[in-house]
XYZ file of C-alpha atoms in Angstrom:
239
model
C 227.717 -32.688 178.332
C 225.120 -32.198 175.640
C 222.303 -34.774 175.525
C 222.652 -37.489 172.904
C 219.920 -36.297 170.627
C 219.630 -33.529 168.081
C 223.093 -32.039 168.360
C 223.969 -33.216 164.885
C 221.865 -33.514 161.793
C 222.036 -36.663 159.702
C 220.500 -35.989 156.321
C 218.161 -38.805 155.245
C 219.367 -40.813 152.222
C 216.102 -40.212 150.360
C 214.979 -37.133 148.486
C 213.677 -34.248 150.559
C 209.958 -34.482 151.231
C 207.655 -31.598 151.938
C 206.827 -31.792 155.619
C 205.479 -29.362 158.168
C 208.453 -29.600 160.482
C 209.449 -26.508 158.527
C 207.699 -23.167 158.424
C 204.730 -22.905 156.074
C 203.724 -19.701 154.317
C 200.309 -18.831 155.708
C 199.114 -17.596 152.328
C 200.357 -19.932 149.605
C 201.465 -22.978 151.645
C 205.085 -22.889 150.422
C 207.566 -24.719 152.649
C 210.539 -22.800 153.980
C 214.015 -23.813 152.843
C 216.193 -22.059 155.460
C 219.324 -22.540 153.374
C 217.890 -20.682 150.383
C 215.535 -18.191 152.007
C 214.189 -17.666 155.510
C 210.535 -16.779 155.854
C 209.481 -13.532 157.493
C 207.316 -13.466 160.615
C 204.406 -11.099 161.038
C 205.702 -8.244 163.175
C 202.407 -7.965 165.046
C 201.738 -11.488 166.318
C 205.186 -13.011 165.696
C 203.464 -16.309 164.879
C 202.244 -16.225 161.291
C 204.953 -16.560 158.628
C 205.204 -15.622 154.973
C 207.460 -16.476 152.063
C 207.241 -12.992 150.516
C 205.952 -9.451 151.090
C 203.272 -10.137 148.470
C 201.887 -13.098 150.415
C 201.936 -11.097 153.631
C 200.047 -8.223 152.024
C 197.383 -10.420 150.430
C 196.788 -12.290 153.708
C 196.360 -9.160 155.820
C 192.552 -8.757 155.423
C 191.919 -12.210 156.918
C 194.817 -12.052 159.386
C 194.111 -8.550 160.705
C 191.669 -9.494 163.482
C 193.756 -12.194 165.204
C 196.959 -10.222 164.660
C 195.659 -7.041 166.281
C 194.093 -9.085 169.071
C 197.421 -10.787 169.830
C 199.369 -7.516 169.627
C 196.904 -5.824 171.995
C 197.272 -8.647 174.520
C 201.049 -8.319 174.417
C 200.863 -4.534 174.727
C 198.586 -4.859 177.731
C 200.931 -7.358 179.352
C 203.810 -4.888 179.085
C 201.903 -2.367 181.185
C 200.996 -4.764 183.960
C 203.087 -5.611 186.994
C 203.641 -9.324 186.537
C 205.158 -9.825 189.974
C 208.423 -9.503 191.893
C 209.935 -12.470 190.079
C 209.222 -10.910 186.649
C 209.833 -7.147 186.968
C 210.975 -6.558 183.376
C 208.312 -4.679 181.401
C 209.753 -6.127 178.172
C 209.006 -9.718 179.160
C 206.175 -10.054 176.625
C 208.476 -8.924 173.816
C 211.236 -11.286 174.984
C 208.790 -14.206 175.056
C 207.674 -13.547 171.485
C 211.284 -13.408 170.349
C 212.048 -16.640 172.224
C 209.186 -18.452 170.492
C 210.288 -17.194 167.088
C 213.970 -18.038 167.657
C 213.255 -21.572 168.866
C 210.288 -22.395 166.617
C 211.903 -25.518 165.123
C 212.945 -26.813 168.549
C 209.530 -26.141 170.107
C 207.659 -27.772 167.224
C 209.882 -30.847 167.441
C 209.414 -31.039 171.227
C 205.640 -30.889 170.825
C 205.710 -33.627 168.175
C 207.738 -35.858 170.512
C 205.800 -34.995 173.682
C 202.455 -35.947 172.149
C 204.011 -39.056 170.513
C 202.465 -38.079 167.192
C 204.517 -40.558 165.214
C 202.809 -43.466 167.003
C 199.573 -41.817 168.134
C 198.626 -39.074 165.662
C 195.120 -38.792 167.161
C 196.714 -37.173 170.239
C 196.941 -33.943 168.259
C 193.169 -33.440 168.668
C 193.009 -33.817 172.445
C 196.329 -32.649 173.851
C 198.742 -29.731 173.819
C 202.234 -29.117 175.165
C 202.652 -26.497 177.894
C 206.214 -25.236 178.374
C 206.792 -23.193 181.533
C 209.791 -20.875 181.476
C 211.746 -19.076 184.161
C 213.039 -15.597 183.393
C 216.687 -14.659 183.862
C 217.648 -10.966 183.780
C 220.542 -11.552 181.401
C 222.042 -8.985 179.041
C 222.219 -11.566 176.234
C 218.792 -12.371 174.792
C 219.604 -16.050 174.225
C 220.068 -16.603 177.969
C 216.976 -14.859 179.308
C 214.891 -17.999 179.723
C 215.308 -21.475 181.135
C 212.827 -24.349 181.038
C 211.169 -24.722 184.438
C 208.723 -27.480 183.546
C 206.766 -29.157 180.762
C 203.256 -30.596 180.874
C 200.876 -32.393 178.544
C 197.542 -30.598 178.939
C 194.126 -30.786 177.322
C 193.821 -28.657 174.196
C 190.852 -26.941 175.786
C 193.303 -25.525 178.348
C 194.536 -23.322 175.484
C 191.465 -22.887 173.288
C 188.670 -22.386 175.850
C 189.975 -19.062 177.161
C 190.231 -17.148 173.893
C 187.683 -17.599 171.080
C 189.821 -15.758 168.516
C 192.836 -17.970 169.183
C 190.590 -21.055 169.051
C 189.180 -19.898 165.697
C 192.668 -19.331 164.279
C 193.758 -22.814 165.353
C 190.615 -24.306 163.764
C 191.323 -22.469 160.513
C 194.856 -23.872 160.433
C 193.559 -27.333 161.291
C 191.085 -27.358 158.408
C 193.723 -26.161 155.956
C 196.201 -28.773 157.150
C 193.714 -31.650 156.858
C 192.571 -30.540 153.421
C 196.144 -30.958 152.231
C 196.541 -34.377 153.882
C 197.967 -33.426 157.284
C 196.806 -34.738 160.665
C 196.018 -31.329 162.148
C 197.510 -28.506 164.183
C 199.842 -29.171 167.075
C 199.250 -26.608 169.836
C 202.143 -25.451 172.011
C 201.709 -22.938 174.837
C 204.863 -21.176 176.012
C 204.337 -19.470 179.365
C 206.397 -17.299 181.713
C 204.715 -15.868 184.767
C 201.360 -14.490 183.669
C 202.349 -14.076 180.018
C 201.915 -16.764 177.387
C 202.402 -17.274 173.664
C 200.428 -19.808 171.627
C 202.378 -21.548 168.871
C 200.333 -23.556 166.324
C 202.214 -26.057 164.148
C 200.591 -27.793 161.171
C 201.697 -31.425 161.029
C 201.927 -33.859 158.126
C 200.971 -37.537 158.554
C 203.663 -39.620 160.287
C 204.357 -41.496 157.043
C 205.803 -38.290 155.592
C 207.867 -37.279 158.613
C 211.327 -38.742 158.881
C 212.110 -37.529 162.412
C 213.293 -40.166 164.842
C 211.143 -40.665 167.938
C 212.870 -39.413 171.090
C 212.012 -40.068 174.730
C 214.645 -37.593 175.905
C 212.971 -34.545 174.335
C 212.678 -32.654 177.682
C 216.456 -32.885 178.192
C 217.111 -31.828 174.600
C 214.741 -28.887 174.966
C 216.420 -27.720 178.177
C 219.895 -28.126 176.726
C 219.283 -26.002 173.650
C 217.382 -23.293 175.524
C 219.705 -22.978 178.482
C 222.913 -23.129 176.456
C 221.623 -20.397 174.140
C 221.871 -22.583 171.054
C 219.775 -21.781 167.991
C 221.177 -24.425 165.618
C 218.665 -27.171 166.405
C 217.794 -29.607 163.613
C 215.842 -32.840 164.176
C 217.664 -36.095 163.553
C 216.248 -37.958 160.568
C 217.591 -41.432 159.877
C 214.573 -43.086 158.298
C 212.864 -42.408 154.992
C 209.434 -43.184 156.384
C 207.786 -42.942 159.780
């Protein structure tokens, strides 16, 4: 049976508010409306998103360094023997696709795991680590299952890669300038390959998501059942 959480979406009775539970264009700051138009992901890093080809083109000079760095890491991972449990040379590509496909679910899980509605300051010290197990399945939606989740120090993610740390800092400054609380850091890992997912977060007063203690079960359910229709439950107008 599916967990009693985000299987159904209850639209809040108030007018829609701009909130960073949705994708944000990395150039102009527009908020994605998936019903009207889905944003495009950068094909190199599969992390940065844009509302239009024009925004993607204008952002390239500043995005080029971190994008090529991320792409090179992924390319290198494809050529390495990860181990007997992870023999597929396409694992890095599959992990990037997984992160992109489940971006809303992963962002919601990070928000719940760090209890940002009650303790927004946690965003500065902690990150969510999601460990995956790989399944050699023909269908892409069933290639991963959630092995474990951990709350780790943010330095666990940022101390190993200065370019990634700088990109997270840039996002953090932009988010706070526009009134947000900062950048939520999620690390998705399978074997020796990992993908960093930064999520810019609005203040709790602007986020209508319900707090959930069962987020690990919800995360596992949606990943392992191959579902991509996740939407957070919102029953309150204010946090």
